[in-house]
Structures are given as structure tokens and as C-alpha cells.
CSV table of C-alpha atoms and ligand atoms in Angstrom, one decimal:
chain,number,residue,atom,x,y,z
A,186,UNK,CA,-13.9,33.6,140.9
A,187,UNK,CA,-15.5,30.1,141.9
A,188,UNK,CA,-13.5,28.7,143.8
A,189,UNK,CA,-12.1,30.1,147.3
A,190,UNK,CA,-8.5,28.1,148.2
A,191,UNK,CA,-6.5,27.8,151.5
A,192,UNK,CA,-3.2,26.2,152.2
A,193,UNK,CA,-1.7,25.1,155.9
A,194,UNK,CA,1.2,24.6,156.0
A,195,UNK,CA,2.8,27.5,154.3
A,196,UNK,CA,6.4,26.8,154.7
A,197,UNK,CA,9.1,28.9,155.5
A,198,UNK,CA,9.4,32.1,152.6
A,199,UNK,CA,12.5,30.9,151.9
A,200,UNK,CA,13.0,27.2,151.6
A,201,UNK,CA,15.2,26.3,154.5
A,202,UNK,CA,16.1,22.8,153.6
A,203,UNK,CA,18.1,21.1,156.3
A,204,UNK,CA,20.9,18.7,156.3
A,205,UNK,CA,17.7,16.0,157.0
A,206,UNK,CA,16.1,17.0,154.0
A,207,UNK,CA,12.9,18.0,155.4
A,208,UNK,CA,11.2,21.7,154.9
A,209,UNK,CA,11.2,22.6,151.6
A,210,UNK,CA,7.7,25.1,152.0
A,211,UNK,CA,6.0,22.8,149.4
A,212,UNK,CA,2.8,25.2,150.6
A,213,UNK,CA,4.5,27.8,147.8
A,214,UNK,CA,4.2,25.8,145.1
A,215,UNK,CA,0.2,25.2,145.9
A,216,UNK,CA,0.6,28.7,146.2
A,217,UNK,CA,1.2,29.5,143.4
A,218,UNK,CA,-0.8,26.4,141.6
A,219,UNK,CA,-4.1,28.2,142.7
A,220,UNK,CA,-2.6,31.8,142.0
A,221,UNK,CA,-2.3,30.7,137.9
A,222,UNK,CA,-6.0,28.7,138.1
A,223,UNK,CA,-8.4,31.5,136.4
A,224,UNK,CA,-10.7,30.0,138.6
A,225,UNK,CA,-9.3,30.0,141.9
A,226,UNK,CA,-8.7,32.9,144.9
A,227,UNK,CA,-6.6,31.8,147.3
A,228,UNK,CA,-8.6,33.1,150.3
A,229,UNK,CA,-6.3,32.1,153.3
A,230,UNK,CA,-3.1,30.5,154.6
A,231,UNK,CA,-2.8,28.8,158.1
A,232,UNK,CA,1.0,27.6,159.9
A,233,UNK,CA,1.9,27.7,163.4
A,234,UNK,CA,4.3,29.8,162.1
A,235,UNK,CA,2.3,32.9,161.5
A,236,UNK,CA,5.2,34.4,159.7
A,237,UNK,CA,5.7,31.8,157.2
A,238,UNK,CA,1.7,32.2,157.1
A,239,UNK,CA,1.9,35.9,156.8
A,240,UNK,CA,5.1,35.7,153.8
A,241,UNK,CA,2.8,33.0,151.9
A,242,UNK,CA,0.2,35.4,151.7
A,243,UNK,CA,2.1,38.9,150.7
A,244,UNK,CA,3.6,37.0,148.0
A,245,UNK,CA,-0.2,35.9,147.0
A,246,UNK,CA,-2.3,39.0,147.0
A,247,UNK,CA,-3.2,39.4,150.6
A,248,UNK,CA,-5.1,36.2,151.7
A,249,UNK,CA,-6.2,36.1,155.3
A,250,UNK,CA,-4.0,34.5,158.3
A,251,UNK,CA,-4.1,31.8,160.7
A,252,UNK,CA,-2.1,30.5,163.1
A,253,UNK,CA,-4.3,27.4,163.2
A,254,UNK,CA,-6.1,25.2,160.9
A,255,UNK,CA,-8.9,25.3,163.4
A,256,UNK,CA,-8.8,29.2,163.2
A,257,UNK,CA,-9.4,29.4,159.7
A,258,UNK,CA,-11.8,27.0,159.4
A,259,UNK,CA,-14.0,28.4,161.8
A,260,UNK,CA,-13.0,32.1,160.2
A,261,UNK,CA,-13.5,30.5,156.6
A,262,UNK,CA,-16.9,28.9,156.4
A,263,UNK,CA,-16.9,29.2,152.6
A,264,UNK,CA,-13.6,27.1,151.5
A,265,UNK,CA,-13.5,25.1,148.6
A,266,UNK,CA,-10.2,24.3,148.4
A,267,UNK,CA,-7.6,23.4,151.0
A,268,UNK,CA,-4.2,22.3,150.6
A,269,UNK,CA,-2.5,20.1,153.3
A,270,UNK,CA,1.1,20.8,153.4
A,271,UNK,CA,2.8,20.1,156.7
A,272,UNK,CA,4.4,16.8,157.3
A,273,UNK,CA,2.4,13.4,157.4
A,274,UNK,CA,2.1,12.6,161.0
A,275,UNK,CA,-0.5,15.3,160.8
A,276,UNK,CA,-2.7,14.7,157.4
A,277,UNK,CA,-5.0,12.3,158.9
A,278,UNK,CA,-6.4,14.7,161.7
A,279,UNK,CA,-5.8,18.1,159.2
A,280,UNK,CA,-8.0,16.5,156.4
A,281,UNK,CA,-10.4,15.3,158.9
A,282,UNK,CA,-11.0,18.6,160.1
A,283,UNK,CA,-11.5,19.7,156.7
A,284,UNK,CA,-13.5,17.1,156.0
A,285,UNK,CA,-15.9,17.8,158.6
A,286,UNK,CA,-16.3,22.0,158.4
A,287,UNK,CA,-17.8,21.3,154.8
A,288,UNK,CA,-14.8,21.4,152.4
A,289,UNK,CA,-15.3,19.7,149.6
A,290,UNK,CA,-11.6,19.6,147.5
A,291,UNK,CA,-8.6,18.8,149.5
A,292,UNK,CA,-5.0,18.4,148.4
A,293,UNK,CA,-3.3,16.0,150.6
A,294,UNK,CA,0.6,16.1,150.4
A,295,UNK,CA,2.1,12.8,149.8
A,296,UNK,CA,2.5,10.2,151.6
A,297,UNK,CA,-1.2,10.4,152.3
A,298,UNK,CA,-0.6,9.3,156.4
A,299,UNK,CA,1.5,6.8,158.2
A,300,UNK,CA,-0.5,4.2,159.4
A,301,UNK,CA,-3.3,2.5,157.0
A,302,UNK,CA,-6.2,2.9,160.1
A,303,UNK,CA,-5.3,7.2,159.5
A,304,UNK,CA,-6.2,6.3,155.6
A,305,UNK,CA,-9.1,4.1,156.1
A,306,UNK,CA,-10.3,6.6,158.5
A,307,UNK,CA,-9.6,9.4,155.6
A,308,UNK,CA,-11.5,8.2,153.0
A,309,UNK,CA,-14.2,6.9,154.9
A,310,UNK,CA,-15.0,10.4,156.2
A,311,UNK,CA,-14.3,11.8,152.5
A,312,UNK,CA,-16.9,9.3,151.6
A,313,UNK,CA,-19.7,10.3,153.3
A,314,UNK,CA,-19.4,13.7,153.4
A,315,UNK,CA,-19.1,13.6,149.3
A,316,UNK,CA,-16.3,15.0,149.4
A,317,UNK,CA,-12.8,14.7,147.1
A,318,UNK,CA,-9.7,13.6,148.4
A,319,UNK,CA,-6.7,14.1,146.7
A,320,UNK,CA,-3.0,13.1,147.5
A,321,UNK,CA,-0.4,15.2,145.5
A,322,UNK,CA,1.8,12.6,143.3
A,323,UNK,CA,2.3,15.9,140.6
A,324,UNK,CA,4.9,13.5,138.6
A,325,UNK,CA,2.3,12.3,137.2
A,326,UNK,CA,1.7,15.5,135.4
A,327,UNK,CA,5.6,15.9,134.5
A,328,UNK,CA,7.3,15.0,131.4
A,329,UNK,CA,9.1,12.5,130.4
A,330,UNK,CA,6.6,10.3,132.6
A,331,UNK,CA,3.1,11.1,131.1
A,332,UNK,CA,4.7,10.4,127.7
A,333,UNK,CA,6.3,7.0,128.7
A,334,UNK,CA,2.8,6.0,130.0
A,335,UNK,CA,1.3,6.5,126.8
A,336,UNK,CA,4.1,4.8,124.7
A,337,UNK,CA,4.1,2.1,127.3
A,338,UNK,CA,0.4,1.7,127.0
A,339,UNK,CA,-0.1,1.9,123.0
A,340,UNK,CA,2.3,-1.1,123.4
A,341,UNK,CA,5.5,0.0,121.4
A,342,UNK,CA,7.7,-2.0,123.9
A,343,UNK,CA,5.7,-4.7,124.3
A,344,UNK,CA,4.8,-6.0,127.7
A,345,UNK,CA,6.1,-4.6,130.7
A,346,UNK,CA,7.9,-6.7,132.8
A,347,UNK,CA,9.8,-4.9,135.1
A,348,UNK,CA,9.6,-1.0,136.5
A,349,UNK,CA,12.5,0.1,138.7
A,350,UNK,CA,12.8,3.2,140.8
A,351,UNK,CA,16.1,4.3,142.5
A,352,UNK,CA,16.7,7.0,144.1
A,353,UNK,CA,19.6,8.1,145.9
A,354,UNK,CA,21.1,11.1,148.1
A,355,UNK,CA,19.9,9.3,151.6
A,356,UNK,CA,16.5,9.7,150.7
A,357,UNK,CA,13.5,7.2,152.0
A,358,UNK,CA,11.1,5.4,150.5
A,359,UNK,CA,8.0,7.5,152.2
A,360,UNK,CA,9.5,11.0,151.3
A,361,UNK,CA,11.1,11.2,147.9
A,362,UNK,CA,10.6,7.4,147.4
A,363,UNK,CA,6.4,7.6,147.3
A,364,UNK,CA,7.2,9.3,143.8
A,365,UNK,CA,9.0,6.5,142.6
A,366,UNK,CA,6.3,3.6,144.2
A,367,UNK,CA,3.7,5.9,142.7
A,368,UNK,CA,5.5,6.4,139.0
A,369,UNK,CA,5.7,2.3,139.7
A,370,UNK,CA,2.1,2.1,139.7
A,371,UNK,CA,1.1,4.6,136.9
A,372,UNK,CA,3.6,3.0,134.8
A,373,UNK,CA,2.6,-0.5,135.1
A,374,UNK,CA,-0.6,0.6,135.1
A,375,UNK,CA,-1.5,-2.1,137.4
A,376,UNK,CA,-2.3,-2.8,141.7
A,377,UNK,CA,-0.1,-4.9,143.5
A,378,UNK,CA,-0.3,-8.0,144.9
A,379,UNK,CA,1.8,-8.3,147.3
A,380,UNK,CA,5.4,-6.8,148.9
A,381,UNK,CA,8.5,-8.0,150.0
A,382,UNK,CA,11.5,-6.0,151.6
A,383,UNK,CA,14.6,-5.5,153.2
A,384,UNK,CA,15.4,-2.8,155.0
A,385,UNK,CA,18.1,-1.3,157.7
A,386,UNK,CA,16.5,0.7,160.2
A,387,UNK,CA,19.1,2.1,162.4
A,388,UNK,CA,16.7,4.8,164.3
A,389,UNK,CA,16.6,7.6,161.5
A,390,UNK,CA,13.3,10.2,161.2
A,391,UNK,CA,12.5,12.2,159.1
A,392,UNK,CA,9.4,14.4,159.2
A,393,UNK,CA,8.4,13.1,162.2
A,394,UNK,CA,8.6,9.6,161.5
A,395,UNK,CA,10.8,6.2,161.0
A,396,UNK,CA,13.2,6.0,157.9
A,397,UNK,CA,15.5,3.2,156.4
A,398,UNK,CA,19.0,3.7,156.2
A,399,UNK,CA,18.6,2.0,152.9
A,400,UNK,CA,15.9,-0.7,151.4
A,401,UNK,CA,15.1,-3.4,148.4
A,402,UNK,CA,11.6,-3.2,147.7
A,403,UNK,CA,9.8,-5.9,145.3
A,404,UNK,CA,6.2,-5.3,144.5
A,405,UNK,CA,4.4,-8.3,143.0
A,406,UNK,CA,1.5,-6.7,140.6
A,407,UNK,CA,-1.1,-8.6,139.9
A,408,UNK,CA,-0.9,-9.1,135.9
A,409,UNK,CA,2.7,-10.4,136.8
A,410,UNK,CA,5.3,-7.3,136.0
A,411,UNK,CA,7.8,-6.7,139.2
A,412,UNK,CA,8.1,-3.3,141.1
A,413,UNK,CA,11.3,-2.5,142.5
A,414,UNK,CA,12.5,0.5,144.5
A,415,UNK,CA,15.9,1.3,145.9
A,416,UNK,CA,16.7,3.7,148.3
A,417,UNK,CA,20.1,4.7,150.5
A,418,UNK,CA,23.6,6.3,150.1
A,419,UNK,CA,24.7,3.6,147.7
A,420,UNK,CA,22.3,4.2,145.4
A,421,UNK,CA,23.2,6.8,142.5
A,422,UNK,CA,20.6,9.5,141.6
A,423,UNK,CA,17.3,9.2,141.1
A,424,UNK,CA,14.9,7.7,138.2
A,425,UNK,CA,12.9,5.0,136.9
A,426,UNK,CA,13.8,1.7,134.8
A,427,UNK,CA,11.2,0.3,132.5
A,428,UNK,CA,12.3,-3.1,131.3
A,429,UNK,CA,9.9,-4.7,129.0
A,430,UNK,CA,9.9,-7.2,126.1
A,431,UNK,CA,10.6,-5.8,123.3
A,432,UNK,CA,13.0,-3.0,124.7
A,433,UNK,CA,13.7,-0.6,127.9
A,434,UNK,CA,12.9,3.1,128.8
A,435,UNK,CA,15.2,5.2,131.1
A,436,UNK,CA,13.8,7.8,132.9
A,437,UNK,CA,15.6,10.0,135.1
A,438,UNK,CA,13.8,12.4,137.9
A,439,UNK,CA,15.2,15.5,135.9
A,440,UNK,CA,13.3,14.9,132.6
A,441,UNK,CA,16.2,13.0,130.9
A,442,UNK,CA,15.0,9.7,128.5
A,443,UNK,CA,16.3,7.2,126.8
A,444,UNK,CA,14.5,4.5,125.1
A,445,UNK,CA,16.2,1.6,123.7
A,446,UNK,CA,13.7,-0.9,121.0
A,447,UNK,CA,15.5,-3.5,119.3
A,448,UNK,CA,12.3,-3.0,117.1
A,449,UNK,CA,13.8,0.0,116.1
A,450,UNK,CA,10.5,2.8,116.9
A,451,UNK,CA,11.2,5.3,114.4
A,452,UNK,CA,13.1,7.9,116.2
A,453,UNK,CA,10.5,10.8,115.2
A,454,UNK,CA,7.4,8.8,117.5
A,455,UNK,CA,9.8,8.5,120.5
A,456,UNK,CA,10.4,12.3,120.0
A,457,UNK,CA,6.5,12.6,119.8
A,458,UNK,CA,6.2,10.8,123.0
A,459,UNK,CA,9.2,12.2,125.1
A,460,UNK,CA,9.6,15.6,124.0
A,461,UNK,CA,9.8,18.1,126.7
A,462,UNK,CA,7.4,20.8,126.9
A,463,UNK,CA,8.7,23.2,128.7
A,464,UNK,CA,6.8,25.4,131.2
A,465,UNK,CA,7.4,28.9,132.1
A,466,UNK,CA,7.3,27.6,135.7
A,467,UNK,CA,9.7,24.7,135.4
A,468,UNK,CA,9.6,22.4,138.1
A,469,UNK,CA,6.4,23.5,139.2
A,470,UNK,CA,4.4,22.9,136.1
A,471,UNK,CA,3.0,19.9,137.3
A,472,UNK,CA,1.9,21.1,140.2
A,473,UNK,CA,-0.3,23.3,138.3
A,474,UNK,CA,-1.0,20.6,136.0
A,475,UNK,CA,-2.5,18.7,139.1
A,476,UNK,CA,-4.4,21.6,140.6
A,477,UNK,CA,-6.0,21.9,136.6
A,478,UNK,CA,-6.7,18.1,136.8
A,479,UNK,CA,-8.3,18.3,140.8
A,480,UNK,CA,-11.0,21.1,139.3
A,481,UNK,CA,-11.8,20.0,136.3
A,482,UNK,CA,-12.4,15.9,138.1
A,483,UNK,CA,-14.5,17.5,140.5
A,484,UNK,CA,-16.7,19.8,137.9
A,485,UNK,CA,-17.1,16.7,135.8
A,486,UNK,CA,-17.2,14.1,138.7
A,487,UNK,CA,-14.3,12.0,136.7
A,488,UNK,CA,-11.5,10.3,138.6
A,489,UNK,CA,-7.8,12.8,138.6
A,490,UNK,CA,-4.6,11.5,138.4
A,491,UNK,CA,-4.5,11.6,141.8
A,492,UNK,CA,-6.9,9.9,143.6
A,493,UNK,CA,-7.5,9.4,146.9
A,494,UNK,CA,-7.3,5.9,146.2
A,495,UNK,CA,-4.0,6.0,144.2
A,496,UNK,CA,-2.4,7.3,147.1
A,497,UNK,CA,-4.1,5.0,149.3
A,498,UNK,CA,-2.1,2.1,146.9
A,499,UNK,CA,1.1,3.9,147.3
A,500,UNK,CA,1.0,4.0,151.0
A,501,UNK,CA,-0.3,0.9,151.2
A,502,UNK,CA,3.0,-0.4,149.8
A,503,UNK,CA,5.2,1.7,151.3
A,504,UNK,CA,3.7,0.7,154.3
A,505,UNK,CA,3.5,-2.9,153.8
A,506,UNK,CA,7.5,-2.4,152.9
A,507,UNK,CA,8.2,-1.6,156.5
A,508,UNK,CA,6.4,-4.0,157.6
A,509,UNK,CA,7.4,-7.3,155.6
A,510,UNK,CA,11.0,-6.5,156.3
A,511,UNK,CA,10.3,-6.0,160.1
A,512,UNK,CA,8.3,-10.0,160.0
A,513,UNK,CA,10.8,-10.7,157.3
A,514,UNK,CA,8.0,-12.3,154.9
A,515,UNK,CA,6.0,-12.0,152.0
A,516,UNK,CA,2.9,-9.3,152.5
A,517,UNK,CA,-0.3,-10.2,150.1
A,518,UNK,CA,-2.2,-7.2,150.2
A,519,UNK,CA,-4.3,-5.6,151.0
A,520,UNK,CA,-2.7,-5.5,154.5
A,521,UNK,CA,-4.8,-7.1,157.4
A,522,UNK,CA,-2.5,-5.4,160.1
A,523,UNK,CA,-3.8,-1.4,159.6
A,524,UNK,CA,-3.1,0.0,162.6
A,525,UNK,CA,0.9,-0.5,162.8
A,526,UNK,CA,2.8,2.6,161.7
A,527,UNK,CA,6.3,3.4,160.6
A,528,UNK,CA,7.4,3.5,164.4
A,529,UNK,CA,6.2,0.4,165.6
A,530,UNK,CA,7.3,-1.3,162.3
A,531,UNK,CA,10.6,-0.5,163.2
A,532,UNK,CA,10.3,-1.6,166.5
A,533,UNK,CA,9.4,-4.9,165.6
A,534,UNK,CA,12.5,-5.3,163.6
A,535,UNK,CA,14.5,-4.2,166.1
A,536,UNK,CA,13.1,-6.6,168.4
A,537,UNK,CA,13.6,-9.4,165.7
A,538,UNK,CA,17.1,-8.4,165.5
A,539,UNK,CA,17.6,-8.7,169.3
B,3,LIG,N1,5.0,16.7,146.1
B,3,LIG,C1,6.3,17.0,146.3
B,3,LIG,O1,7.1,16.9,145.3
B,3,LIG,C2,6.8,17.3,147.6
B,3,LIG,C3,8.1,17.9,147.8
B,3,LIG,C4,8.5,18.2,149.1
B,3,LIG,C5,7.7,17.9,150.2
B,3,LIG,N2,6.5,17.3,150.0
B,3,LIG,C6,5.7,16.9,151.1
B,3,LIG,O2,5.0,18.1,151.6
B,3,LIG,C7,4.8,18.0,153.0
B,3,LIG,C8,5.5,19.2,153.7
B,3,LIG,O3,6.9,19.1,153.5
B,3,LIG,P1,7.7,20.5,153.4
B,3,LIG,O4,9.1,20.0,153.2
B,3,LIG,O5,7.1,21.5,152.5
B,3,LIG,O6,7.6,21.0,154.9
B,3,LIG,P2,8.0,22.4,155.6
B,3,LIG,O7,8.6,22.1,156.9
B,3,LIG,O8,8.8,23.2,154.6
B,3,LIG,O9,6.7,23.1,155.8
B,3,LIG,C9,5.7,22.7,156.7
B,3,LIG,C10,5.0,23.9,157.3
B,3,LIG,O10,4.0,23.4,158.2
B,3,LIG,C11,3.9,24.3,159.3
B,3,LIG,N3,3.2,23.5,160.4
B,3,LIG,C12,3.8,22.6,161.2
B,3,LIG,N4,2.8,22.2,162.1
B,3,LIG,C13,1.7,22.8,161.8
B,3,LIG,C14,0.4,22.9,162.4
B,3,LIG,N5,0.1,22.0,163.4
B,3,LIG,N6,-0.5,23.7,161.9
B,3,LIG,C15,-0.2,24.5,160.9
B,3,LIG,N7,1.0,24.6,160.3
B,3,LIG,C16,2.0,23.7,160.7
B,3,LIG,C17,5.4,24.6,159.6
B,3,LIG,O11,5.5,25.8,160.4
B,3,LIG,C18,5.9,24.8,158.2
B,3,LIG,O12,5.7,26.2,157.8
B,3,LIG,C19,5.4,16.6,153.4
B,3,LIG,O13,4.4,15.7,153.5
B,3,LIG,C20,6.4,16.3,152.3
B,3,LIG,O14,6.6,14.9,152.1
B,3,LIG,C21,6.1,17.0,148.7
């Protein structure tokens, strides 16, 4: 087998949600990503949590355990594979690491980091090591989103003009909501300009970091179409509005789609497009889909879906969110302030509140 894989961040065996919505072991699905690659072993699993380490592996064919990243990457000189799954106050310093023992494929967990100075800092050492960065935004892979990019971009709807993404449940933009930002993105198929929001910030966290209680996010891309991404309690489910000039998409985060073409697309190319195809590992597909993608980008030095520098744009925005609602302004990007994080965006806003 070519390639040898490690996770950290394995996860708890069973997922152990809590009422904050945080720990839902995404190390499992990774898992089991490398476990279906015919050209992957996954060689070793690191948590602080040596249990959740030692259950990760069992369920995997025996890889070795750490109880530290350090560990195994001083155990495991010949990785070429690591996925980062623990929560994002910790990807900067975890890819780093990985960076600099000499691997040279890492999966980053979305969102990439919370400040923009941990993503510079990121790439930069990705860079000049030659190595590939990766931040997992599996949607991508999912239908009915890779099908509405392609009927968005053959140009049966006409021009895009605005792409909306809502999602509700008390979710935040920088968990659940980086999906919907990203799915912004790859449907426009365009970088933003700039980024306005409002947000209340009332002193939640959530994986170790600031949340919104709720927020109105408009992105401003470049070629002219509008990004906008809702999140808080009054918001109802979760999906993604495609509004564009000669007719709309609807696209909900459980695979659901409706498109709607005064044009009248014959219904049996919208099938074409749209139709599920289902996997024998359901929601997880994609995930195996993106591990697929990561390989076969590095073998043949092509760009992925998921790019270092894709979720470098999503962050950035998210990012910039928190901050133009804290200043209260319009933010052209890319940001000049990169060192502020999530904390000491809300800060500011608290301070502007008085
Ligand atoms: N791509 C997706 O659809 C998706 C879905 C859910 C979560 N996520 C992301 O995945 C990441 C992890 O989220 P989760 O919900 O799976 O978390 P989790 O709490 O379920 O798992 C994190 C694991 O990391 C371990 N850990 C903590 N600190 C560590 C350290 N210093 N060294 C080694 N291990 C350590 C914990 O013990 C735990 O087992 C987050 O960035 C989250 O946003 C992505």
C-alpha cells in the first residue's frame, strides 16, 4: 500500500454530541475515508484521549496509538497522510507540526484556524516545505451540489445573481456555517470582494471559540453576484438559495432540489444534473469522495476541490464577518487586520456597544 495515513483527533467511539453541538468524532469518518482508499493504510491515530485513540483504531485494523501528536510523529517518521480533526483553536500549531516532521498530505478540518496570521502562517510553511494543504469542505463532493455547479456553470439559469445559505438549529457561521460560505463560493464560482455583517454576540463558544447568537452576512463577489448567509434560532433548516436570471435552484443540506426555469429546462436534464447517487456509505460518501480527490491532486500535482486556498477564502470571510460587524463597516478584502481572532472581534463589539 503507498500511502501510510494517521488521524488526531479521533473522537469519542461513539459520537457524544452535546447540547453545544460540538464533538461529533469527525476523526471516524476520515477513518473510514482512508480505510475504503485501495491505496491507503491507516498506520496510526493520536487523541489525548487514548481511549478514543485506542476505539478508532480497533474499529480500523489495529493502527498504532498516541496520546500526542508529538508522539506519533516522532514514532511515525514515514507518514503520508495526516488528518487534523480536533477543534480549530488547535489546526494552526497541529498542521505545523506536521508540516515540519516531513508530511506531505494533510487534511485540515474546516474552518481552517481562527485568526488569518494562523492561516498565513499555514500555508507559508506548506509552501516551502512542498507540501499539500487541504481543508475538508466534503460538500463539495455531495449531491445535489456538484450537479447544481455544473448546471449553474453550463449556464441553463442564466447568470447568477444571488446565492443564499441559511442554516438554522443555533448553529454558527464558523462551524456548520463554513459549509454554507464555502457552497457560496463554489457555486458562484467566484472570490469576494468584500463583507458586511451584523451580528449579536452575547458571549457564546463553541469549540473553543466566539459564536453569534445569530448573523446577516453579505459577501460582495467580484463579478457582481451577492453572497448571503444566515445563521441563529430564527432561521428554519439549513440549505442554499440560488437566485439567478433566468430562474432559481433550491438546495437543501439533506440532498433535496428544486429548480424552478421559466425557460422551462426539459425536466429529464434537471434529472441528469440532480439525481442522487446514492452511496453505500451515505452521508459519508463525500468524505471519501474528498480523500479520492486529495490523492489523485497530489499524484498528478492538480489543484482538489479543496484547496488550501479555498479554505483560506472561506475563513477569510467568515472572519472578516466578525469583524465588519464588530467596526460596523464595509470590509474589502483581503483583510489588512490578520491578527484579530474571533475573541477579540467580539470584544471590540462589545466595547462598541458600551
Ligand atoms: N466536515 C464536516 O462536515 C464536519 C462535521 C463536524 C465537525 N467538523 C469539524 O471537525 C473538527 C472536530 O470536531 P468534532 O466535532 O469531530 O470534535 P470531537 O470533540 O468529536 O473530537 C475531537 C477529538 O480531539 C481530541 N483532542 C482534543 N485535544 C487534543 C490534542 N491536543 N491532541 C490530540 N487530540 C486531541 C479529543 O479528545 C477528541 O477525541 C472541528 O473543526 C469541526 O468543526 C467537521
Amino acid at each position: 500500500v503507498p500511502y501510510r495515513a494517521a488521524i488526531v483527533g479521533a473522537g469519542a467511539p461513539v459520537a457524544r454530541t452535546n447540547a453545544n453541538l460540538e464533538g461529533f468524532s469527525i476523526g471516524k469518518a476520515h477513518a473510514l475515508a482512508y480505510r475504503e482508499h485501495p491505496d491507503v493504510e491507516l498506520a496510526a491515530v493520536a487523541d489525548i484521549r487514548i481511549e478514543n485513540a485506542r476505539a478508532l483504531a480497533e474499529e480500523n485494523g489495529g493502527a498504532q496509538v498516541y496520546a500526542s501528536l508529538s508522539e506519533m510523529l516522532e514514532n511515525e517518521p514515514a507518514l503520508d497522510l495526516l488528518s487534523v480533526c480536533t477543534w480549530p483553536t488547535l489546526h494552526c500549531e497541529m498542521v505545523l507540526a506536521a508540516i515540519d516532521a516531513g508530511v506531505r498530505m494533510i487534511i485540515c478540518e474546516k474552518p481552517m484556524a481562527v485568526s488569518l496570521a494562523e492561516i498565513d502562517r499555514m500555508k507559508e510553511a506548506a509552501d516551502s516545505a512542498g507540501a499539500r494543504l487541504f481543508v475538508n469542505h466534503q460538500r463539495r463532493y455531495a449531491q445535489p451540489f456538484r450537479g447544481a455547479k455544473r448546471l449553474l456553470a453550463d449556464g441553463h439559469l442564466g447568470d447568477i445573481l444571488r446565492v443564499e445559505g441559511y442554516i438554522g438549529g443555533g448553529w454558527d457561521l464558523m462551524s456548520w456555517g463554513s459549509h454554507w460560505v464555502d457552497m457560496a463560493r463554489y457555486l458562484a464560482d467566484d472570490e469576494a470582494a468584500w463583507v458586511f455583517a451584523a451580528a449579536q454576540m452575547s458571549g457564546k463558544r463553541r469549540y473553543g471559540h466566539s459564536i453569534e447568537d445569530r448573523m446577516l452576512l453579505q459577501i460582495g463577489f467580484s463579478r457582481g453576484c451577492l453572497g448571503l448567509v444566515h445563521t441563529g434560532d430564527h432561521v428554519g433548516g439549513a440549505g442554499i438559495l440560488v437566485t439567478c436570471s433566468e430562474g432559481s435552484l433550491r438546495l437543501s443540506a439533506d440532498g433535496a432540489a428544486q429548480v424552478a426555469a421559466p425557460r422551462s429546462l426539459p425536466e429529464h436534464l434537471v434529472d441528469d444534473y440532480l439525481r442522487e447517487v446514492p452511496s453505500r456509505h451515505g452521508d459519508l460518501g463525500p468524505f471519501l469522495d474528498a480523500v479520492a480527490d486529495v490523492i489523485a491532486a497530489y499524484e498528478d500535482g492538480r489543484p482538489s476541490l479543496i484547496d488550501a486556498d479555498s479554505g483560506h477564502a472561506d475563513t477569510e470571510i467568515m472572519l472578516a464577518a466578525y469583524q465588519s460587524a464588530a467596526r460596523r463597516a464595509v470590509l474589502r478584502l483581503p483583510l489588512s487586520d490578520r491578527s484579530t481572532d474571533l475573541d477579540e472581534a467580539r470584544e471590540s463589539q462589545v466595547r462598541a456597544e458600551g
